[in-house]
Short mmCIF file of C-alpha atoms in Angstrom, two decimals:
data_model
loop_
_atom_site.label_atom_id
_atom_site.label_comp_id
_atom_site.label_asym_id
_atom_site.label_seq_id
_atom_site.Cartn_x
_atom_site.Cartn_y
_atom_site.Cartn_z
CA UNK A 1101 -195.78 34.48 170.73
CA UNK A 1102 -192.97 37.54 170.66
CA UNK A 1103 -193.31 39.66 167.76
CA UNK A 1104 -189.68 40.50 166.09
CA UNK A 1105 -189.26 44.33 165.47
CA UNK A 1106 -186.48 44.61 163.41
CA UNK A 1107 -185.21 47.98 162.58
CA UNK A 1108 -183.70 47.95 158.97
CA UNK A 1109 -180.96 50.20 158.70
CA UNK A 1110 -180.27 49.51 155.18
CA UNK A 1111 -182.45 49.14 152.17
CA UNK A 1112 -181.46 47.07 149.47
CA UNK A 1113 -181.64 48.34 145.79
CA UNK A 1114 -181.07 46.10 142.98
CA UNK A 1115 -179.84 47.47 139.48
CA UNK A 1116 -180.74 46.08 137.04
CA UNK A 1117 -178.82 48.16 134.47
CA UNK A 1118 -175.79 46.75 134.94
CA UNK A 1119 -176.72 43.25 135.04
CA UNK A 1120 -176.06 42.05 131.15
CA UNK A 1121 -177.74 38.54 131.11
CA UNK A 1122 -180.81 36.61 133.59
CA UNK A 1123 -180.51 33.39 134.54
CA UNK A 1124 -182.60 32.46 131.40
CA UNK A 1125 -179.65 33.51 128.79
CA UNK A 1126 -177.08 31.02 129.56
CA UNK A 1127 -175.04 29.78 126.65
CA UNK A 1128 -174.56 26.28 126.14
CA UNK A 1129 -171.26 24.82 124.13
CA UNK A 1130 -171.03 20.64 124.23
CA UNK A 1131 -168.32 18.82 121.71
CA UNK A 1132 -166.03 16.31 122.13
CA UNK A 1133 -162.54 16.41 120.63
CA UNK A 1134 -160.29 13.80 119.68
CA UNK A 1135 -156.50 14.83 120.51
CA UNK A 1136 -153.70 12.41 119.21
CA UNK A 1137 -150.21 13.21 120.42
CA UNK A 1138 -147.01 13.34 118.00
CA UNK A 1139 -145.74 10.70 121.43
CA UNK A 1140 -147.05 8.77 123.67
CA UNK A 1141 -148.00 10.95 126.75
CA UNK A 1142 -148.31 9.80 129.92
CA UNK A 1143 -151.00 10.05 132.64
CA UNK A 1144 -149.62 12.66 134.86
CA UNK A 1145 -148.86 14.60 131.48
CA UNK A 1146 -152.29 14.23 130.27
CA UNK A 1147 -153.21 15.26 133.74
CA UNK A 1148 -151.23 18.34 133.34
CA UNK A 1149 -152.71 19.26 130.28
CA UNK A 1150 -156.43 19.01 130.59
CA UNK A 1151 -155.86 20.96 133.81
CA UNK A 1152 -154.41 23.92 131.91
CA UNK A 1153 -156.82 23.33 129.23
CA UNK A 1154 -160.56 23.83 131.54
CA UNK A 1155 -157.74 26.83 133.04
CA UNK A 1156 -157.30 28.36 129.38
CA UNK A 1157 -160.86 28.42 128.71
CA UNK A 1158 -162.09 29.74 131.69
CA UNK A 1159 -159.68 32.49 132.34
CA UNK A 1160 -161.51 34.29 129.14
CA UNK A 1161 -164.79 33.36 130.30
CA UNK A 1162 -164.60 34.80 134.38
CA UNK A 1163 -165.26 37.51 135.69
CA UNK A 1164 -162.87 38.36 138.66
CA UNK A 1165 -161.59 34.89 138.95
CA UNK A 1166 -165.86 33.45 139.01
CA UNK A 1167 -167.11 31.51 136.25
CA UNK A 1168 -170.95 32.61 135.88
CA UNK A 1169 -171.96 29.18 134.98
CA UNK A 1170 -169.49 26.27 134.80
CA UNK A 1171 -166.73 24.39 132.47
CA UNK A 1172 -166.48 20.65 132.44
CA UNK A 1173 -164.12 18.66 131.28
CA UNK A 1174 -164.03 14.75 131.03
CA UNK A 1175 -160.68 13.61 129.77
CA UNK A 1176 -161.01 9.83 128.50
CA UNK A 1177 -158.00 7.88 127.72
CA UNK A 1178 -158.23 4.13 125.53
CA UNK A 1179 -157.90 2.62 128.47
CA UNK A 1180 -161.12 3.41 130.03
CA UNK A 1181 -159.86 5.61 132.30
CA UNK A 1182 -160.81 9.29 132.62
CA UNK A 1183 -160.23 11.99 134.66
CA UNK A 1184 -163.15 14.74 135.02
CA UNK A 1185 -162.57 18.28 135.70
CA UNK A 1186 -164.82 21.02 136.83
CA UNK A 1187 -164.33 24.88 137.41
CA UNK A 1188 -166.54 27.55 138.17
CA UNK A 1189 -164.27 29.30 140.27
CA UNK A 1190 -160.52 30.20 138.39
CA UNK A 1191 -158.68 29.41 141.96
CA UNK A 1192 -160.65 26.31 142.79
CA UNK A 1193 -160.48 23.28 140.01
CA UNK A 1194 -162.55 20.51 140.94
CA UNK A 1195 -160.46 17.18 139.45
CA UNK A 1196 -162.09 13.25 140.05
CA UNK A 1197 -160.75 10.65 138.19
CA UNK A 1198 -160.98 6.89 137.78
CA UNK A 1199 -159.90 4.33 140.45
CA UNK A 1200 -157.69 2.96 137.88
CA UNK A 1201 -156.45 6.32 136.73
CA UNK A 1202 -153.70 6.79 139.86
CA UNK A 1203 -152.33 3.19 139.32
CA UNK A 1204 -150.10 2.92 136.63
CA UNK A 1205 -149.37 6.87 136.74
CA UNK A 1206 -146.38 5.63 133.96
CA UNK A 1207 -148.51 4.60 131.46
CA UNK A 1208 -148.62 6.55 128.05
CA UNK A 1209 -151.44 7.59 125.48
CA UNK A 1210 -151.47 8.01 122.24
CA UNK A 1211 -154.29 9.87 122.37
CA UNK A 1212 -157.28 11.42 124.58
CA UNK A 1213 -160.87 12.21 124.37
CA UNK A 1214 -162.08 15.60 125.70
CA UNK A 1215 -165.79 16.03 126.01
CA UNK A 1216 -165.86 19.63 126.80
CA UNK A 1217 -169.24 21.36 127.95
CA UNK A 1218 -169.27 24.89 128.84
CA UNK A 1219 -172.74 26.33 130.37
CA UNK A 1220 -171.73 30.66 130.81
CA UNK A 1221 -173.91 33.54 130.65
CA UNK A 1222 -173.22 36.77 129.30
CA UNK A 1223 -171.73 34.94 126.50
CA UNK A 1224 -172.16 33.96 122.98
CA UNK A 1225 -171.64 30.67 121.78
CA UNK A 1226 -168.76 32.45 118.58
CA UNK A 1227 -166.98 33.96 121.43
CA UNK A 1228 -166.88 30.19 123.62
CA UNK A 1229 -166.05 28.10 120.55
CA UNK A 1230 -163.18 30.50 119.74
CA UNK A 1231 -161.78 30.52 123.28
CA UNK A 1232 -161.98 26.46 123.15
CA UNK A 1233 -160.74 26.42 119.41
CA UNK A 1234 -157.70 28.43 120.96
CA UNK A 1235 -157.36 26.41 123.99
CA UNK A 1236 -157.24 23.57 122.60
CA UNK A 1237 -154.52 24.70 120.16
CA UNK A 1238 -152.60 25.45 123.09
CA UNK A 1239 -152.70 21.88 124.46
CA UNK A 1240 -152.03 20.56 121.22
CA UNK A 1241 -148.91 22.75 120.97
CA UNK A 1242 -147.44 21.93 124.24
CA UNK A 1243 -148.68 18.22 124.76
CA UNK A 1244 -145.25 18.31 121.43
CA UNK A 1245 -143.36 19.53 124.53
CA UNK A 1246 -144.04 17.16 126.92
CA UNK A 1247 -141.77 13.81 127.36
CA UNK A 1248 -142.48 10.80 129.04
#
């Protein structure tokens, strides 16, 4: 058997100084929020909305566009159908929905479920449910601006 001689060129040196949190400090925010809209919304609206809500709150929580942990989102309408959202990266969200959520696209809601769970590090949970008190305020204020 040939024995490998590698020549390292480079050494490696981790700092630890500037790392703030281990992989043992994440923060963990879970709630589900009711939203009811002043009108009925409809799907692709909803759509809309819960994608610049998971946007909202993770914009806060990144650092140079990265989520260190994840945000998910699952977006339930009366009907049974959902969509469910994930983002750990600001320029990649991750949306699966229903098979019955793309038929029917014209249907409206008066309302939506939003389980929201956050997992972050480097966080604490004040600062997360402020940015998803906010963010949700947000939706609220421009699902008035939406129209069918």
């Amino acid at each position: 058997m040939n024995k490998l001689n590698l020549n390292l060129k480079h050494k490696l040196k981790i700092n630890n100084k500037h790392t703030p949190t281990t992989l043992t400090d994440a923060t963990v925010f879970s709630k589900t929020h009711s939203i009811s809209f002043d009108k009925p919304v409809t799907k692709l609206n909803v759509e809309k909305l819960v994608k610049q809500l998971i946007q909202d709150i993770g914009r806060p929580l990144s650092l140079n566009g990265i989520i260190v942990g994840h945000i998910k989102v699952l977006a339930k309408v009366p009907s049974e159908e959902f969509l469910f959202l994930s983002l750990t990266r600001l320029d990649r969200l991750d949306v699966k929905s229903s098979s019955q959520w793309q038929t029917g696209l014209s249907s409206e809601f008066d309302s939506v479920n939003l389980d929201i769970n956050v997992l972050v590090f480097g966080h604490s949970i004040k600062a997360i449910e402020k940015i998803v008190n906010d963010s949700l305020a947000i939706l609220r204020r421009d699902s008035i601006d939406t129209t069918p």
